[in-house]
């Protein structure tokens, strides 16, 4: 059965969809990368005034005013660039990556409305692009920042170790990483604003990225002999993984994105979590909500279906066909519209799931009752 489906997909794909997707990816990748680099100081064409290694959210200064740097966004941007550098896809990025690390090391020490470096300041979500504190009112703290920053930098650290540059890792990167990882270890069990910066509660996204950071941090610490932190990171990572299970809504068959806020909890940030913590070697593990796990797929279906009737762009589209999705069904920000980022995340989860399904040969769908009755293809 499976080989029939795959050959059908292959046959259709090779003459139609795949050709279009491949040519789109080829042209769009270069275009998107140039846009991304344009938003990084000091010489990005859209980022004048930003210090070296500082990623701006947008050049826009009115409606919305987004000419600031967010720790979350910057870390996700540099996660991509560090992946491209360490896999050899783009060897020109080294200077930019070193500038990012230096900029983040400066921001860590900037006392801000969330505190100083030792009193909670690492949870501050955004700064001015000249590396000073943003002192206006905001949804703070946001405790995913230090976790995402460490995940990005740890990949760079491991590559440097593989290439014999241990001193830069132990002397320059580890002090930055240890501050962030200790912050995660010591503060994960306090409430946080979610990644949409709207709700102060527990956040599935934040819990998951904190879990990932402590696991990776523990492995790096072991590798460079920083053994004193290892058992603390491992213990708290275990608690985080346990806590992560509590976001599952067993009657609705989806993940509750935020424990507060009075919404359904159906939210793109759960889909973003699944693709951000995707690990092909973890198979379809449901405890980490891998893209092909029954829980993450059931969640994806509930999430996508929630936008079928609320966006006019989706009207008339068959119930088993793809639709445009947004952040969450109750969203009213800027009119609460579909968003490319959310729709692409849904597609990426399916892509990740198909890729693991293909390599392991089966999927178990216990949380998708109607589908589970079908024999796996
Ligand atoms: C180690 O990496 C840093 C950061 O890129 C660089 O400045 C330094 O020259 C490297 N050291 C060696 C010995 O390659
Ligand atoms: C802290 O952890 C406990 C035990 O997992 C959990 O019940 C509680 O909701 C957590 N609170 C926050 C804010 O993370």
mmCIF file of C-alpha atoms and ligand atoms in Angstrom:
data_model
loop_
_atom_site.group_PDB
_atom_site.id
_atom_site.type_symbol
_atom_site.label_atom_id
_atom_site.label_comp_id
_atom_site.label_asym_id
_atom_site.label_seq_id
_atom_site.Cartn_x
_atom_site.Cartn_y
_atom_site.Cartn_z
ATOM 1 C CA UNK A 1 0.000 0.000 0.000
ATOM 2 C CA UNK A 2 2.620 2.462 1.028
ATOM 3 C CA UNK A 3 4.729 1.961 -2.034
ATOM 4 C CA UNK A 4 1.648 2.484 -4.186
ATOM 5 C CA UNK A 5 0.903 5.777 -2.487
ATOM 6 C CA UNK A 6 4.487 6.917 -2.692
ATOM 7 C CA UNK A 7 4.754 6.029 -6.345
ATOM 8 C CA UNK A 8 1.514 7.867 -7.004
ATOM 9 C CA UNK A 9 2.852 10.870 -5.148
ATOM 10 C CA UNK A 10 6.084 10.547 -7.054
ATOM 11 C CA UNK A 11 4.373 10.266 -10.424
ATOM 12 C CA UNK A 12 2.126 13.232 -9.781
ATOM 13 C CA UNK A 13 4.916 15.135 -8.144
ATOM 14 C CA UNK A 14 7.486 14.681 -10.837
ATOM 15 C CA UNK A 15 5.247 16.007 -13.595
ATOM 16 C CA UNK A 16 3.243 18.640 -11.723
ATOM 17 C CA UNK A 17 3.474 19.831 -8.147
ATOM 18 C CA UNK A 18 7.079 18.963 -7.473
ATOM 19 C CA UNK A 19 8.350 20.863 -10.491
ATOM 20 C CA UNK A 20 6.467 23.957 -9.445
ATOM 21 C CA UNK A 21 7.553 23.636 -5.826
ATOM 22 C CA UNK A 22 11.189 23.046 -6.742
ATOM 23 C CA UNK A 23 11.387 26.044 -9.040
ATOM 24 C CA UNK A 24 9.563 28.171 -6.474
ATOM 25 C CA UNK A 25 11.958 27.088 -3.716
ATOM 26 C CA UNK A 26 14.960 27.767 -5.941
ATOM 27 C CA UNK A 27 13.922 31.328 -6.740
ATOM 28 C CA UNK A 28 12.279 32.187 -3.413
ATOM 29 C CA UNK A 29 15.192 30.944 -1.257
ATOM 30 C CA UNK A 30 17.650 33.445 -2.684
ATOM 31 C CA UNK A 31 15.077 36.231 -2.512
ATOM 32 C CA UNK A 32 14.151 35.441 1.121
ATOM 33 C CA UNK A 33 17.783 35.115 2.189
ATOM 34 C CA UNK A 34 18.655 38.514 0.689
ATOM 35 C CA UNK A 35 15.688 40.020 2.539
ATOM 36 C CA UNK A 36 16.780 38.401 5.785
ATOM 37 C CA UNK A 37 20.352 39.688 5.467
ATOM 38 C CA UNK A 38 19.059 43.183 4.638
ATOM 39 C CA UNK A 39 17.620 43.322 8.166
ATOM 40 C CA UNK A 40 20.884 42.714 10.017
ATOM 41 C CA UNK A 41 23.209 45.502 11.129
ATOM 42 C CA UNK A 42 25.513 47.198 10.525
ATOM 43 C CA UNK A 43 25.364 47.026 6.738
ATOM 44 C CA UNK A 44 21.975 45.496 5.866
ATOM 45 C CA UNK A 45 20.179 47.746 3.386
ATOM 46 C CA UNK A 46 17.023 47.926 5.565
ATOM 47 C CA UNK A 47 18.756 48.142 8.927
ATOM 48 C CA UNK A 48 20.556 51.458 9.033
ATOM 49 C CA UNK A 49 21.310 52.434 12.604
ATOM 50 C CA UNK A 50 21.476 48.852 13.883
ATOM 51 C CA UNK A 51 24.680 47.797 15.621
ATOM 52 C CA UNK A 52 26.727 44.903 14.184
ATOM 53 C CA UNK A 53 24.948 41.551 14.562
ATOM 54 C CA UNK A 54 21.645 43.182 15.567
ATOM 55 C CA UNK A 55 18.591 41.824 13.723
ATOM 56 C CA UNK A 56 15.790 44.336 13.277
ATOM 57 C CA UNK A 57 12.195 43.097 13.280
ATOM 58 C CA UNK A 58 11.212 45.535 10.540
ATOM 59 C CA UNK A 59 12.285 48.956 9.234
ATOM 60 C CA UNK A 60 8.715 50.137 9.893
ATOM 61 C CA UNK A 61 8.516 52.871 12.541
ATOM 62 C CA UNK A 62 4.759 53.526 12.460
ATOM 63 C CA UNK A 63 1.674 51.284 12.484
ATOM 64 C CA UNK A 64 3.332 49.118 13.566
ATOM 65 C CA UNK A 65 6.510 50.512 15.097
ATOM 66 C CA UNK A 66 8.775 47.457 14.837
ATOM 67 C CA UNK A 67 12.235 48.990 14.479
ATOM 68 C CA UNK A 68 13.559 47.074 17.501
ATOM 69 C CA UNK A 69 15.463 43.863 18.031
ATOM 70 C CA UNK A 70 13.797 40.869 19.661
ATOM 71 C CA UNK A 71 15.860 38.127 21.304
ATOM 72 C CA UNK A 72 13.452 35.458 19.991
ATOM 73 C CA UNK A 73 13.391 36.664 16.396
ATOM 74 C CA UNK A 74 17.144 37.299 16.258
ATOM 75 C CA UNK A 75 17.876 33.839 17.616
ATOM 76 C CA UNK A 76 15.552 32.146 15.131
ATOM 77 C CA UNK A 77 17.134 34.123 12.278
ATOM 78 C CA UNK A 78 20.631 33.164 13.384
ATOM 79 C CA UNK A 79 19.608 29.557 13.941
ATOM 80 C CA UNK A 80 18.990 29.408 10.183
ATOM 81 C CA UNK A 81 22.229 31.230 9.343
ATOM 82 C CA UNK A 82 24.265 29.063 11.735
ATOM 83 C CA UNK A 83 22.728 25.930 10.193
ATOM 84 C CA UNK A 84 23.694 27.216 6.741
ATOM 85 C CA UNK A 85 27.225 28.010 7.870
ATOM 86 C CA UNK A 86 27.872 24.777 9.786
ATOM 87 C CA UNK A 87 26.483 22.557 7.009
ATOM 88 C CA UNK A 88 28.706 24.312 4.488
ATOM 89 C CA UNK A 89 25.780 25.743 2.513
ATOM 90 C CA UNK A 90 27.077 29.291 2.970
ATOM 91 C CA UNK A 91 30.634 29.742 4.217
ATOM 92 C CA UNK A 92 30.455 33.551 3.992
ATOM 93 C CA UNK A 93 28.467 33.950 7.226
ATOM 94 C CA UNK A 94 31.209 33.542 9.850
ATOM 95 C CA UNK A 95 31.760 37.261 10.552
ATOM 96 C CA UNK A 96 28.034 37.906 10.848
ATOM 97 C CA UNK A 97 27.629 34.993 13.266
ATOM 98 C CA UNK A 98 30.501 36.245 15.432
ATOM 99 C CA UNK A 99 28.909 39.712 15.424
ATOM 100 C CA UNK A 100 25.588 38.206 16.506
ATOM 101 C CA UNK A 101 27.240 36.436 19.439
ATOM 102 C CA UNK A 102 28.999 39.656 20.480
ATOM 103 C CA UNK A 103 25.778 41.676 20.204
ATOM 104 C CA UNK A 104 23.819 39.166 22.286
ATOM 105 C CA UNK A 105 26.574 39.081 24.915
ATOM 106 C CA UNK A 106 26.164 42.871 25.212
ATOM 107 C CA UNK A 107 22.347 42.680 25.423
ATOM 108 C CA UNK A 108 22.569 40.073 28.184
ATOM 109 C CA UNK A 109 24.324 42.661 30.376
ATOM 110 C CA UNK A 110 21.940 45.575 29.645
ATOM 111 C CA UNK A 111 19.796 46.290 32.688
ATOM 112 C CA UNK A 112 16.203 46.615 31.505
ATOM 113 C CA UNK A 113 12.635 46.676 32.880
ATOM 114 C CA UNK A 114 12.770 42.879 33.476
ATOM 115 C CA UNK A 115 15.851 43.273 35.681
ATOM 116 C CA UNK A 116 19.621 43.038 35.521
ATOM 117 C CA UNK A 117 21.572 40.062 34.213
ATOM 118 C CA UNK A 118 21.340 38.459 37.651
ATOM 119 C CA UNK A 119 17.778 39.479 38.532
ATOM 120 C CA UNK A 120 15.672 38.406 35.547
ATOM 121 C CA UNK A 121 16.857 40.767 32.798
ATOM 122 C CA UNK A 122 17.546 37.828 30.484
ATOM 123 C CA UNK A 123 13.781 37.439 30.066
ATOM 124 C CA UNK A 124 13.461 40.869 28.433
ATOM 125 C CA UNK A 125 11.925 40.361 24.977
ATOM 126 C CA UNK A 126 13.135 43.380 23.010
ATOM 127 C CA UNK A 127 15.798 46.081 22.918
ATOM 128 C CA UNK A 128 16.582 49.210 20.962
ATOM 129 C CA UNK A 129 18.738 48.585 17.890
ATOM 130 C CA UNK A 130 21.633 50.539 19.424
ATOM 131 C CA UNK A 131 21.776 47.896 22.205
ATOM 132 C CA UNK A 132 20.116 50.012 24.880
ATOM 133 C CA UNK A 133 17.080 48.992 26.942
ATOM 134 C CA UNK A 134 13.559 49.538 25.623
ATOM 135 C CA UNK A 135 11.760 51.074 28.578
ATOM 136 C CA UNK A 136 8.193 51.441 27.250
ATOM 137 C CA UNK A 137 5.416 49.180 28.474
ATOM 138 C CA UNK A 138 5.433 45.697 26.905
ATOM 139 C CA UNK A 139 4.450 42.083 27.511
ATOM 140 C CA UNK A 140 7.373 41.000 29.639
ATOM 141 C CA UNK A 141 9.111 38.805 30.499
ATOM 142 C CA UNK A 142 9.195 36.368 27.579
ATOM 143 C CA UNK A 143 11.163 33.370 28.753
ATOM 144 C CA UNK A 144 11.687 31.681 25.396
ATOM 145 C CA UNK A 145 14.434 34.136 24.363
ATOM 146 C CA UNK A 146 17.328 32.692 26.378
ATOM 147 C CA UNK A 147 16.372 29.151 25.316
ATOM 148 C CA UNK A 148 16.280 29.993 21.608
ATOM 149 C CA UNK A 149 19.494 32.000 21.816
ATOM 150 C CA UNK A 150 21.297 29.046 23.378
ATOM 151 C CA UNK A 151 19.926 26.572 20.854
ATOM 152 C CA UNK A 152 21.287 28.717 18.016
ATOM 153 C CA UNK A 153 24.698 29.264 19.606
ATOM 154 C CA UNK A 154 25.112 25.622 20.722
ATOM 155 C CA UNK A 155 25.050 24.476 17.093
ATOM 156 C CA UNK A 156 27.865 26.918 16.348
ATOM 157 C CA UNK A 157 29.772 25.749 19.446
ATOM 158 C CA UNK A 158 29.570 22.107 18.397
ATOM 159 C CA UNK A 159 30.798 22.963 14.916
ATOM 160 C CA UNK A 160 33.752 24.907 16.362
ATOM 161 C CA UNK A 161 34.626 21.948 18.596
ATOM 162 C CA UNK A 162 34.439 19.610 15.600
ATOM 163 C CA UNK A 163 36.893 21.956 13.884
ATOM 164 C CA UNK A 164 39.374 22.219 16.726
ATOM 165 C CA UNK A 165 38.498 25.697 18.029
ATOM 166 C CA UNK A 166 37.886 24.750 21.645
ATOM 167 C CA UNK A 167 39.223 27.955 23.169
ATOM 168 C CA UNK A 168 36.591 30.190 21.527
ATOM 169 C CA UNK A 169 33.867 27.853 22.763
ATOM 170 C CA UNK A 170 35.050 27.702 26.359
ATOM 171 C CA UNK A 171 36.181 31.325 26.673
ATOM 172 C CA UNK A 172 33.636 33.235 24.584
ATOM 173 C CA UNK A 173 30.551 31.103 23.900
ATOM 174 C CA UNK A 174 30.184 29.144 27.115
ATOM 175 C CA UNK A 175 29.881 32.211 29.420
ATOM 176 C CA UNK A 176 27.026 33.488 27.207
ATOM 177 C CA UNK A 177 25.398 30.071 27.048
ATOM 178 C CA UNK A 178 25.707 29.383 30.749
ATOM 179 C CA UNK A 179 23.862 32.604 31.649
ATOM 180 C CA UNK A 180 20.964 31.702 29.362
ATOM 181 C CA UNK A 181 20.820 28.022 30.304
ATOM 182 C CA UNK A 182 20.964 28.781 34.023
ATOM 183 C CA UNK A 183 18.156 31.307 33.519
ATOM 184 C CA UNK A 184 16.067 28.588 31.859
ATOM 185 C CA UNK A 185 16.920 26.067 34.561
ATOM 186 C CA UNK A 186 15.976 28.480 37.350
ATOM 187 C CA UNK A 187 12.938 30.252 35.867
ATOM 188 C CA UNK A 188 11.030 27.888 33.578
ATOM 189 C CA UNK A 189 8.366 27.295 36.213
ATOM 190 C CA UNK A 190 7.245 30.927 36.253
ATOM 191 C CA UNK A 191 4.678 32.411 33.923
ATOM 192 C CA UNK A 192 5.717 34.042 30.655
ATOM 193 C CA UNK A 193 4.261 36.031 27.801
ATOM 194 C CA UNK A 194 3.740 33.766 24.803
ATOM 195 C CA UNK A 195 5.396 34.279 21.463
ATOM 196 C CA UNK A 196 2.532 36.512 20.258
ATOM 197 C CA UNK A 197 3.275 38.678 23.312
ATOM 198 C CA UNK A 198 -0.362 38.751 24.417
ATOM 199 C CA UNK A 199 -0.947 36.258 27.219
ATOM 200 C CA UNK A 200 0.901 35.902 30.513
ATOM 201 C CA UNK A 201 0.555 32.253 31.554
ATOM 202 C CA UNK A 202 2.277 28.984 30.760
ATOM 203 C CA UNK A 203 3.101 28.595 27.064
ATOM 204 C CA UNK A 204 3.497 25.285 25.232
ATOM 205 C CA UNK A 205 6.006 26.857 22.835
ATOM 206 C CA UNK A 206 8.113 28.252 25.648
ATOM 207 C CA UNK A 207 8.096 24.999 27.633
ATOM 208 C CA UNK A 208 9.119 22.981 24.566
ATOM 209 C CA UNK A 209 11.966 25.268 23.513
ATOM 210 C CA UNK A 210 13.219 25.419 27.101
ATOM 211 C CA UNK A 211 13.262 21.619 27.208
ATOM 212 C CA UNK A 212 15.223 21.473 23.981
ATOM 213 C CA UNK A 213 17.747 24.083 25.151
ATOM 214 C CA UNK A 214 18.498 22.307 28.427
ATOM 215 C CA UNK A 215 18.972 18.932 26.675
ATOM 216 C CA UNK A 216 21.362 20.473 24.145
ATOM 217 C CA UNK A 217 23.044 22.533 26.861
ATOM 218 C CA UNK A 218 23.624 19.453 28.978
ATOM 219 C CA UNK A 219 25.225 17.614 26.060
ATOM 220 C CA UNK A 220 27.507 20.558 25.245
ATOM 221 C CA UNK A 221 28.486 21.057 28.892
ATOM 222 C CA UNK A 222 29.433 17.386 29.091
ATOM 223 C CA UNK A 223 31.459 17.687 25.903
ATOM 224 C CA UNK A 224 33.544 20.614 27.168
ATOM 225 C CA UNK A 225 33.916 19.370 30.733
ATOM 226 C CA UNK A 226 31.541 21.852 32.403
ATOM 227 C CA UNK A 227 30.222 18.973 34.464
ATOM 228 C CA UNK A 228 28.934 20.989 37.430
ATOM 229 C CA UNK A 229 25.829 22.144 35.543
ATOM 230 C CA UNK A 230 24.930 18.852 33.889
ATOM 231 C CA UNK A 231 22.781 17.241 36.559
ATOM 232 C CA UNK A 232 20.832 20.458 37.154
ATOM 233 C CA UNK A 233 20.089 20.841 33.431
ATOM 234 C CA UNK A 234 19.080 17.177 33.140
ATOM 235 C CA UNK A 235 16.809 17.258 36.171
ATOM 236 C CA UNK A 236 14.964 20.383 35.068
ATOM 237 C CA UNK A 237 14.751 19.093 31.475
ATOM 238 C CA UNK A 238 12.984 16.026 32.855
ATOM 239 C CA UNK A 239 10.483 18.224 34.713
ATOM 240 C CA UNK A 240 9.963 20.338 31.582
ATOM 241 C CA UNK A 241 9.194 17.264 29.486
ATOM 242 C CA UNK A 242 6.742 16.104 32.123
ATOM 243 C CA UNK A 243 5.083 19.539 32.253
ATOM 244 C CA UNK A 244 4.911 19.609 28.437
ATOM 245 C CA UNK A 245 2.432 16.699 28.510
ATOM 246 C CA UNK A 246 -0.042 18.789 30.522
ATOM 247 C CA UNK A 247 -0.842 21.029 27.529
ATOM 248 C CA UNK A 248 -2.582 18.166 25.699
ATOM 249 C CA UNK A 249 -6.377 18.551 25.626
ATOM 250 C CA UNK A 250 -7.641 14.960 25.471
ATOM 251 C CA UNK A 251 -11.283 15.793 24.751
ATOM 252 C CA UNK A 252 -10.527 18.284 21.974
ATOM 253 C CA UNK A 253 -7.577 16.284 20.592
ATOM 254 C CA UNK A 254 -5.308 19.296 20.399
ATOM 255 C CA UNK A 255 -2.540 21.069 22.253
ATOM 256 C CA UNK A 256 -3.562 24.064 24.386
ATOM 257 C CA UNK A 257 -1.109 26.784 23.387
ATOM 258 C CA UNK A 258 -1.460 29.004 26.467
ATOM 259 C CA UNK A 259 -2.958 28.050 29.810
ATOM 260 C CA UNK A 260 -4.354 31.593 30.273
ATOM 261 C CA UNK A 261 -6.184 34.078 28.094
ATOM 262 C CA UNK A 262 -9.652 32.571 27.939
ATOM 263 C CA UNK A 263 -9.346 31.327 24.357
ATOM 264 C CA UNK A 264 -9.821 27.885 22.820
ATOM 265 C CA UNK A 265 -6.030 27.415 22.940
ATOM 266 C CA UNK A 266 -6.001 26.360 19.266
ATOM 267 C CA UNK A 267 -2.994 28.271 17.954
ATOM 268 C CA UNK A 268 -0.234 28.246 15.323
ATOM 269 C CA UNK A 269 2.325 28.408 18.056
ATOM 270 C CA UNK A 270 1.776 24.686 18.682
ATOM 271 C CA UNK A 271 2.540 23.928 15.023
ATOM 272 C CA UNK A 272 5.610 26.169 15.150
ATOM 273 C CA UNK A 273 6.719 24.217 18.227
ATOM 274 C CA UNK A 274 6.480 20.901 16.435
ATOM 275 C CA UNK A 275 8.596 22.053 13.495
ATOM 276 C CA UNK A 276 11.075 23.947 15.666
ATOM 277 C CA UNK A 277 11.772 20.883 17.814
ATOM 278 C CA UNK A 278 11.675 18.450 14.849
ATOM 279 C CA UNK A 279 14.312 15.765 15.178
ATOM 280 C CA UNK A 280 14.198 13.163 12.390
ATOM 281 C CA UNK A 281 16.001 10.672 14.614
ATOM 282 C CA UNK A 282 13.202 10.901 17.219
ATOM 283 C CA UNK A 283 10.748 9.214 14.840
ATOM 284 C CA UNK A 284 7.122 9.966 15.693
ATOM 285 C CA UNK A 285 7.707 10.435 19.414
ATOM 286 C CA UNK A 286 4.551 11.901 20.960
ATOM 287 C CA UNK A 287 6.093 13.108 24.223
ATOM 288 C CA UNK A 288 8.115 15.711 22.297
ATOM 289 C CA UNK A 289 5.231 16.297 19.823
ATOM 290 C CA UNK A 290 7.283 15.334 16.780
ATOM 291 C CA UNK A 291 5.617 16.428 13.508
ATOM 292 C CA UNK A 292 4.527 12.865 12.605
ATOM 293 C CA UNK A 293 3.317 11.957 16.112
ATOM 294 C CA UNK A 294 -0.373 11.171 16.441
ATOM 295 C CA UNK A 295 -0.815 14.065 18.876
ATOM 296 C CA UNK A 296 0.912 16.653 16.675
ATOM 297 C CA UNK A 297 -1.036 15.520 13.591
ATOM 298 C CA UNK A 298 -4.368 15.511 15.457
ATOM 299 C CA UNK A 299 -3.476 18.994 16.707
ATOM 300 C CA UNK A 300 -2.636 20.141 13.180
ATOM 301 C CA UNK A 301 -6.016 18.968 11.890
ATOM 302 C CA UNK A 302 -7.917 20.824 14.616
ATOM 303 C CA UNK A 303 -5.782 23.920 14.013
ATOM 304 C CA UNK A 304 -6.229 23.983 10.214
ATOM 305 C CA UNK A 305 -9.961 23.181 10.393
ATOM 306 C CA UNK A 306 -10.505 26.100 12.773
ATOM 307 C CA UNK A 307 -9.833 28.560 9.907
ATOM 308 C CA UNK A 308 -12.028 26.994 7.225
ATOM 309 C CA UNK A 309 -15.139 29.000 7.971
ATOM 310 C CA UNK A 310 -13.684 32.239 9.339
ATOM 311 C CA UNK A 311 -11.589 33.496 6.411
ATOM 312 C CA UNK A 312 -13.398 34.413 3.207
ATOM 313 C CA UNK A 313 -10.323 33.383 1.207
ATOM 314 C CA UNK A 314 -11.053 29.805 2.324
ATOM 315 C CA UNK A 315 -14.709 29.742 1.320
ATOM 316 C CA UNK A 316 -15.755 27.055 -1.135
ATOM 317 C CA UNK A 317 -12.616 24.972 -0.535
ATOM 318 C CA UNK A 318 -13.249 21.254 0.054
ATOM 319 C CA UNK A 319 -12.968 20.084 3.670
ATOM 320 C CA UNK A 320 -10.032 17.806 2.804
ATOM 321 C CA UNK A 321 -8.094 20.433 0.840
ATOM 322 C CA UNK A 322 -5.481 22.926 2.028
ATOM 323 C CA UNK A 323 -6.570 26.336 3.320
ATOM 324 C CA UNK A 324 -4.892 29.533 4.503
ATOM 325 C CA UNK A 325 -4.349 29.650 8.262
ATOM 326 C CA UNK A 326 -3.606 32.350 10.809
ATOM 327 C CA UNK A 327 -2.282 32.700 14.337
ATOM 328 C CA UNK A 328 -5.418 31.568 16.194
ATOM 329 C CA UNK A 329 -9.118 31.654 15.390
ATOM 330 C CA UNK A 330 -9.947 34.377 17.945
ATOM 331 C CA UNK A 331 -7.227 36.730 16.614
ATOM 332 C CA UNK A 332 -8.295 40.355 16.029
ATOM 333 C CA UNK A 333 -4.853 42.008 15.710
ATOM 334 C CA UNK A 334 -4.724 44.036 12.456
ATOM 335 C CA UNK A 335 -8.058 42.428 11.590
ATOM 336 C CA UNK A 336 -6.993 38.872 12.430
ATOM 337 C CA UNK A 337 -6.073 37.635 8.979
ATOM 338 C CA UNK A 338 -4.410 34.567 7.472
ATOM 339 C CA UNK A 339 -0.634 34.765 7.624
ATOM 340 C CA UNK A 340 1.966 33.242 5.318
ATOM 341 C CA UNK A 341 4.120 32.275 8.266
ATOM 342 C CA UNK A 342 1.299 30.232 9.824
ATOM 343 C CA UNK A 343 0.242 28.572 6.572
ATOM 344 C CA UNK A 344 3.847 27.696 5.752
ATOM 345 C CA UNK A 345 4.256 26.199 9.234
ATOM 346 C CA UNK A 346 1.286 23.880 8.599
ATOM 347 C CA UNK A 347 2.860 22.811 5.296
ATOM 348 C CA UNK A 348 6.240 22.312 6.947
ATOM 349 C CA UNK A 349 4.807 20.030 9.628
ATOM 350 C CA UNK A 350 3.236 17.856 6.923
ATOM 351 C CA UNK A 351 6.515 17.822 4.996
ATOM 352 C CA UNK A 352 8.447 16.779 8.113
ATOM 353 C CA UNK A 353 5.844 14.122 8.920
ATOM 354 C CA UNK A 354 5.896 12.698 5.395
ATOM 355 C CA UNK A 355 9.654 12.539 5.436
ATOM 356 C CA UNK A 356 9.767 10.483 8.661
ATOM 357 C CA UNK A 357 6.791 8.383 7.565
ATOM 358 C CA UNK A 358 8.708 7.600 4.401
ATOM 359 C CA UNK A 359 11.859 6.588 6.250
ATOM 360 C CA UNK A 360 10.201 4.496 8.978
ATOM 361 C CA UNK A 361 7.462 2.989 6.821
ATOM 362 C CA UNK A 362 4.428 3.441 9.089
ATOM 363 C CA UNK A 363 2.486 5.869 11.260
ATOM 364 C CA UNK A 364 0.309 5.149 14.308
ATOM 365 C CA UNK A 365 -2.664 7.466 14.625
ATOM 366 C CA UNK A 366 -4.249 6.635 17.984
ATOM 367 C CA UNK A 367 -5.456 10.193 18.525
ATOM 368 C CA UNK A 368 -7.099 10.479 15.117
ATOM 369 C CA UNK A 369 -9.993 8.026 15.472
ATOM 370 C CA UNK A 370 -11.442 8.349 11.981
ATOM 371 C CA UNK A 371 -8.088 7.970 10.274
ATOM 372 C CA UNK A 372 -6.895 5.200 12.562
ATOM 373 C CA UNK A 373 -9.555 2.905 11.143
ATOM 374 C CA UNK A 374 -7.825 2.998 7.777
ATOM 375 C CA UNK A 375 -4.934 0.671 7.206
ATOM 376 C CA UNK A 376 -1.709 2.618 7.077
ATOM 377 C CA UNK A 377 -0.560 3.103 3.517
HETATM 378 C C1 LIG B 1 38.077 30.478 16.620
HETATM 379 O O1 LIG B 1 36.860 31.094 16.196
HETATM 380 C C2 LIG B 1 36.832 32.500 16.412
HETATM 381 C C3 LIG B 1 35.427 32.978 16.037
HETATM 382 O O2 LIG B 1 35.212 32.896 14.677
HETATM 383 C C4 LIG B 1 37.922 33.176 15.635
HETATM 384 O O3 LIG B 1 37.904 34.563 15.910
HETATM 385 C C5 LIG B 1 39.265 32.590 15.996
HETATM 386 O O4 LIG B 1 40.260 33.136 15.139
HETATM 387 C C6 LIG B 1 39.242 31.073 15.838
HETATM 388 N N1 LIG B 1 40.485 30.518 16.335
HETATM 389 C C7 LIG B 1 41.175 29.637 15.618
HETATM 390 C C8 LIG B 1 42.395 29.129 16.273
HETATM 391 O O5 LIG B 1 40.808 29.235 14.519
HETATM 392 C C1 LIG B 2 5.113 24.716 37.482
HETATM 393 O O1 LIG B 2 5.206 23.284 37.486
HETATM 394 C C2 LIG B 2 4.055 22.597 38.001
HETATM 395 C C3 LIG B 2 4.393 21.117 37.999
HETATM 396 O O2 LIG B 2 4.615 20.670 36.677
HETATM 397 C C4 LIG B 2 2.849 22.933 37.163
HETATM 398 O O3 LIG B 2 1.688 22.323 37.714
HETATM 399 C C5 LIG B 2 2.657 24.448 37.113
HETATM 400 O O4 LIG B 2 1.582 24.744 36.239
HETATM 401 C C6 LIG B 2 3.927 25.111 36.604
HETATM 402 N N1 LIG B 2 3.755 26.559 36.542
HETATM 403 C C7 LIG B 2 4.308 27.306 35.588
HETATM 404 C C8 LIG B 2 3.942 28.742 35.597
HETATM 405 O O5 LIG B 2 5.067 26.846 34.763
#
